[in-house]
Amino acid sequence: MKLKYLYLLISAFVLNAINAQSTASTQVTKFTIASTELDTLKTIWVYLPKNYENSTKSYSVIYMHDAQNLFDAKTSYVGEWEVDEYLDHLTDPKSIIIGIEHGNEKRIDELTPYNHEKYGGGKGDTYLSFITNTLKPHVDKTYRTKTDAEHTTIFGSSLGGLLSFYAVIKYPETFGNAGVFSPSFWINPEIFDLVKNTNIPETSRFYFLTGTDEGETMIPKLEEMLNLLKSKGVNETQFESLNIEGGQHNEKLWATHFGKTYQWLNK
């Protein structure tokens, strides 16, 4: 019976992928880049503001994980973030969005900084090395970008939220801001020790988002982290934290609150 159910579930997912229409904006393009760090080819999605071609100004950059779920319902797992739909409606977008496709079965490897005894992973530093040493130089060379940490954000949800937070703590000289949605702090509790033993710059900024229906540990773990950050001298102007009543661990929650987060990160 379980096999029959699994077959029906997979069949429904495949049919949905086949029949779905692309919803990606015309402002979204893709390119492929080789990663010697990860020993693979990475597909990168790029959102350029509508005013990009008709201006000479430089833009801040937001690096986002799980690109398959950001722009296009056709490639998303259970819905997209509608990042492009939101940005298309702005009169003057401030950022270029760089979406990095996850590595499918290697996603947990890429998006966790520490190995978990049961689930594995732990290659987050290698993935961040790819962003820092290969992807970012290419982006900064190809597009008009503001290259400093103040104008470089890293943003994701779940494991992507965990790694985005980690990136700003571990590599503040590269990443000045983090969008941290539904962070999976539970899978890598070592991150609390990292924060305890790290001096956090006054320039580092974090936007946290959780839902009350994301499991019994989500909000307590975030509150534990917020208290730790405060004890380290991080002041309230450096972070924003929202707990959404009824919010669940899914793209609907993250899509609904992307716009407000984007505005705060670009202040």
Short mmCIF file of C-alpha atoms in Angstrom, two decimals:
data_model
loop_
_atom_site.label_atom_id
_atom_site.label_comp_id
_atom_site.label_asym_id
_atom_site.label_seq_id
_atom_site.Cartn_x
_atom_site.Cartn_y
_atom_site.Cartn_z
CA MET A 1 0.00 0.00 0.00
CA LYS A 2 2.85 2.37 0.85
CA LEU A 3 4.49 1.66 -2.52
CA LYS A 4 1.23 2.38 -4.34
CA TYR A 5 0.86 5.68 -2.48
CA LEU A 6 4.47 6.61 -3.22
CA TYR A 7 3.99 5.80 -6.91
CA LEU A 8 0.89 8.00 -7.08
CA LEU A 9 2.70 10.82 -5.31
CA ILE A 10 5.67 10.67 -7.69
CA SER A 11 3.38 10.42 -10.70
CA ALA A 12 1.44 13.48 -9.60
CA PHE A 13 4.66 15.45 -9.12
CA VAL A 14 5.99 14.45 -12.56
CA LEU A 15 2.71 15.31 -14.29
CA ASN A 16 2.61 18.65 -12.52
CA ALA A 17 6.17 19.42 -13.66
CA ILE A 18 5.31 18.48 -17.24
CA ASN A 19 2.06 20.45 -17.39
CA ALA A 20 3.15 23.51 -15.44
CA GLN A 21 3.75 26.72 -17.36
CA SER A 22 6.79 28.86 -16.71
CA THR A 23 6.02 31.92 -14.60
CA ALA A 24 9.52 33.43 -14.68
CA SER A 25 9.79 37.11 -15.57
CA THR A 26 11.57 38.23 -18.72
CA GLN A 27 14.05 39.89 -16.35
CA VAL A 28 15.26 36.43 -15.32
CA THR A 29 18.09 34.70 -17.20
CA LYS A 30 20.35 31.72 -16.47
CA PHE A 31 23.94 30.75 -16.92
CA THR A 32 26.08 27.77 -15.98
CA ILE A 33 29.38 28.05 -14.18
CA ALA A 34 31.94 25.42 -13.24
CA SER A 35 32.71 25.01 -9.56
CA THR A 36 36.09 23.47 -8.83
CA GLU A 37 35.22 23.72 -5.14
CA LEU A 38 32.16 21.48 -5.50
CA ASP A 39 33.43 19.56 -8.53
CA THR A 40 30.25 20.24 -10.46
CA LEU A 41 28.49 22.63 -12.83
CA LYS A 42 26.14 25.06 -11.15
CA THR A 43 23.10 26.63 -12.81
CA ILE A 44 22.66 30.25 -11.75
CA TRP A 45 19.50 32.35 -12.16
CA VAL A 46 19.88 36.12 -12.47
CA TYR A 47 17.22 38.77 -11.93
CA LEU A 48 18.23 42.16 -13.31
CA PRO A 49 16.12 45.19 -12.34
CA LYS A 50 13.98 46.61 -15.14
CA ASN A 51 15.94 49.85 -15.07
CA TYR A 52 19.32 48.09 -15.32
CA GLU A 53 19.85 48.46 -19.08
CA ASN A 54 18.87 52.13 -19.11
CA SER A 55 21.06 53.23 -16.24
CA THR A 56 24.73 53.39 -15.36
CA LYS A 57 24.42 52.92 -11.60
CA SER A 58 25.68 49.93 -9.65
CA TYR A 59 23.46 47.62 -7.61
CA SER A 60 23.70 45.68 -4.41
CA VAL A 61 23.56 41.89 -4.80
CA ILE A 62 21.45 39.31 -2.98
CA TYR A 63 22.68 35.71 -3.26
CA MET A 64 19.81 33.29 -2.72
CA HIS A 65 19.79 29.50 -2.35
CA ASP A 66 17.36 27.01 -3.93
CA ALA A 67 16.97 28.96 -7.17
CA GLN A 68 14.53 26.37 -8.52
CA ASN A 69 11.95 27.68 -6.04
CA LEU A 70 12.49 31.44 -6.35
CA PHE A 71 11.17 32.57 -9.73
CA ASP A 72 9.32 29.84 -11.58
CA ALA A 73 6.35 27.65 -10.65
CA LYS A 74 7.44 25.16 -13.32
CA THR A 75 10.71 24.32 -11.56
CA SER A 76 9.55 24.77 -7.97
CA TYR A 77 8.87 21.93 -5.59
CA VAL A 78 5.59 23.09 -4.02
CA GLY A 79 5.30 26.70 -5.14
CA GLU A 80 7.66 29.60 -5.83
CA TRP A 81 8.75 32.58 -3.79
CA GLU A 82 7.52 34.98 -6.53
CA VAL A 83 10.69 37.02 -6.17
CA ASP A 84 10.49 38.28 -9.75
CA GLU A 85 6.79 39.16 -9.52
CA TYR A 86 7.49 41.33 -6.49
CA LEU A 87 10.51 43.05 -8.01
CA ASP A 88 8.80 43.64 -11.36
CA HIS A 89 6.27 45.85 -9.58
CA LEU A 90 8.87 48.10 -7.97
CA THR A 91 9.65 51.38 -9.69
CA ASP A 92 13.29 51.33 -8.66
CA PRO A 93 14.63 47.93 -7.48
CA LYS A 94 17.87 48.27 -5.55
CA SER A 95 19.36 44.80 -6.05
CA ILE A 96 20.43 42.19 -8.52
CA ILE A 97 19.26 38.76 -7.39
CA ILE A 98 21.58 35.79 -7.92
CA GLY A 99 19.79 32.48 -7.41
CA ILE A 100 21.95 29.37 -6.98
CA GLU A 101 20.33 26.05 -7.83
CA HIS A 102 20.64 23.50 -5.07
CA GLY A 103 22.46 20.25 -5.74
CA ASN A 104 19.40 18.00 -5.44
CA GLU A 105 20.63 15.00 -3.40
CA LYS A 106 23.65 17.11 -2.38
CA ARG A 107 21.51 19.93 -0.99
CA ILE A 108 22.05 18.93 2.62
CA ASP A 109 25.81 18.76 2.02
CA GLU A 110 25.91 22.26 0.54
CA LEU A 111 23.64 24.00 3.03
CA THR A 112 24.91 22.68 6.36
CA PRO A 113 28.15 23.95 7.92
CA TYR A 114 28.55 20.93 10.20
CA ASN A 115 28.09 17.20 9.75
CA HIS A 116 25.06 15.61 11.40
CA GLU A 117 25.46 12.09 12.75
CA LYS A 118 22.19 10.89 11.16
CA TYR A 119 21.67 13.17 8.15
CA GLY A 120 25.24 13.83 7.05
CA GLY A 121 26.11 17.13 5.37
CA GLY A 122 28.75 19.54 6.55
CA LYS A 123 30.14 21.02 3.32
CA GLY A 124 28.70 24.48 3.80
CA ASP A 125 32.14 26.10 3.88
CA THR A 126 32.98 24.52 0.52
CA TYR A 127 29.72 25.84 -0.95
CA LEU A 128 30.39 29.31 0.47
CA SER A 129 33.92 29.12 -0.96
CA PHE A 130 32.32 28.58 -4.37
CA ILE A 131 30.19 31.69 -3.91
CA THR A 132 33.08 33.80 -2.61
CA ASN A 133 35.90 32.67 -4.90
CA THR A 134 34.14 31.69 -8.13
CA LEU A 135 30.59 32.99 -8.41
CA LYS A 136 30.92 36.44 -6.83
CA PRO A 137 34.00 37.44 -8.87
CA HIS A 138 32.15 36.39 -12.04
CA VAL A 139 29.03 38.34 -11.05
CA ASP A 140 31.04 41.44 -10.11
CA LYS A 141 32.89 41.29 -13.43
CA THR A 142 29.79 40.71 -15.54
CA TYR A 143 27.31 43.10 -13.93
CA ARG A 144 27.45 46.56 -12.38
CA THR A 145 27.57 45.65 -8.71
CA LYS A 146 28.48 47.17 -5.38
CA THR A 147 31.08 44.66 -4.30
CA ASP A 148 31.56 45.44 -0.59
CA ALA A 149 30.04 43.43 2.26
CA GLU A 150 27.61 46.22 3.15
CA HIS A 151 25.90 45.69 -0.21
CA THR A 152 26.19 41.88 -0.32
CA THR A 153 23.35 39.83 1.16
CA ILE A 154 22.89 36.07 1.45
CA PHE A 155 19.33 34.78 1.82
CA GLY A 156 17.54 31.48 2.21
CA SER A 157 15.03 29.36 4.09
CA SER A 158 15.25 26.23 6.23
CA LEU A 159 18.77 24.85 5.62
CA GLY A 160 19.32 27.92 3.45
CA GLY A 161 18.36 30.11 6.40
CA LEU A 162 20.83 28.27 8.59
CA LEU A 163 23.67 28.67 6.10
CA SER A 164 22.88 32.33 5.36
CA PHE A 165 23.11 33.13 9.06
CA TYR A 166 26.33 31.13 9.33
CA ALA A 167 27.83 32.97 6.33
CA VAL A 168 27.46 36.39 7.93
CA ILE A 169 28.86 35.14 11.25
CA LYS A 170 31.82 33.29 9.69
CA TYR A 171 32.60 35.54 6.70
CA PRO A 172 31.54 39.11 7.58
CA GLU A 173 34.17 40.53 5.23
CA THR A 174 32.14 39.11 2.32
CA PHE A 175 28.52 38.94 3.51
CA GLY A 176 27.15 41.92 5.41
CA ASN A 177 23.48 40.95 5.57
CA ALA A 178 21.43 37.77 5.87
CA GLY A 179 17.81 36.92 5.15
CA VAL A 180 17.15 34.08 7.59
CA PHE A 181 13.79 32.38 7.03
CA SER A 182 12.80 29.35 9.14
CA PRO A 183 16.42 28.51 10.05
CA SER A 184 17.19 24.85 10.79
CA PHE A 185 19.35 25.56 13.81
CA TRP A 186 18.38 22.17 15.24
CA ILE A 187 20.43 20.20 12.71
CA ASN A 188 23.69 22.00 13.55
CA PRO A 189 23.65 23.04 17.23
CA GLU A 190 27.38 23.76 16.88
CA ILE A 191 26.39 27.10 15.42
CA PHE A 192 25.55 28.35 18.91
CA ASP A 193 29.14 27.73 19.98
CA LEU A 194 30.38 29.54 16.87
CA VAL A 195 28.37 32.63 17.80
CA LYS A 196 29.56 32.45 21.42
CA ASN A 197 33.18 32.49 20.26
CA THR A 198 32.90 35.07 17.49
CA ASN A 199 33.07 38.86 17.58
CA ILE A 200 30.18 40.09 15.47
CA PRO A 201 30.73 43.40 13.66
CA GLU A 202 28.35 46.28 14.25
CA THR A 203 27.74 46.31 10.50
CA SER A 204 26.30 42.77 10.33
CA ARG A 205 22.52 42.68 9.84
CA PHE A 206 19.96 39.86 10.06
CA TYR A 207 16.29 39.51 9.16
CA PHE A 208 14.68 36.51 10.87
CA LEU A 209 11.30 35.03 10.00
CA THR A 210 9.52 32.04 11.54
CA GLY A 211 5.97 30.68 11.66
CA THR A 212 4.19 29.41 14.74
CA ASP A 213 3.27 26.16 12.94
CA GLU A 214 6.79 25.12 11.94
CA GLY A 215 7.32 22.63 14.75
CA GLU A 216 7.82 22.94 18.45
CA THR A 217 11.55 23.76 18.31
CA MET A 218 11.61 26.46 15.61
CA ILE A 219 10.71 29.52 17.67
CA PRO A 220 12.48 28.45 20.90
CA LYS A 221 15.72 27.86 18.94
CA LEU A 222 15.42 31.26 17.28
CA GLU A 223 14.75 32.94 20.63
CA GLU A 224 17.81 31.21 22.05
CA MET A 225 19.87 32.56 19.17
CA LEU A 226 18.47 36.08 19.51
CA ASN A 227 19.30 36.13 23.22
CA LEU A 228 22.81 34.93 22.39
CA LEU A 229 23.26 37.66 19.78
CA LYS A 230 22.14 40.30 22.26
CA SER A 231 24.59 38.96 24.84
CA LYS A 232 27.32 39.39 22.22
CA GLY A 233 26.49 43.08 21.90
CA VAL A 234 24.39 42.90 18.73
CA ASN A 235 21.96 45.81 19.04
CA GLU A 236 18.34 45.92 17.98
CA THR A 237 19.06 48.05 14.90
CA GLN A 238 21.06 45.15 13.48
CA PHE A 239 18.23 42.67 13.28
CA GLU A 240 14.51 42.24 12.71
CA SER A 241 12.58 39.18 13.86
CA LEU A 242 9.02 38.21 12.97
CA ASN A 243 6.97 35.25 14.22
CA ILE A 244 3.99 34.74 11.93
CA GLU A 245 0.90 33.31 13.57
CA GLY A 246 -0.16 30.19 11.69
CA GLY A 247 2.89 30.33 9.42
CA GLN A 248 4.01 26.95 8.12
CA HIS A 249 7.35 25.70 6.80
CA ASN A 250 6.68 26.33 3.12
CA GLU A 251 7.10 28.65 0.14
CA LYS A 252 3.78 30.36 0.83
CA LEU A 253 5.13 31.77 4.09
CA TRP A 254 8.42 32.79 2.53
CA ALA A 255 6.85 34.33 -0.58
CA THR A 256 4.39 36.36 1.47
CA HIS A 257 7.15 37.99 3.48
CA PHE A 258 9.90 38.29 0.88
CA GLY A 259 8.96 41.86 -0.07
CA LYS A 260 9.07 43.29 3.44
CA THR A 261 12.37 41.52 4.08
CA TYR A 262 13.82 42.82 0.81
CA GLN A 263 12.94 46.40 1.77
CA TRP A 264 14.54 46.05 5.21
CA LEU A 265 17.72 44.49 3.83
CA ASN A 266 18.04 47.36 1.35
CA LYS A 267 17.61 50.13 3.88
#
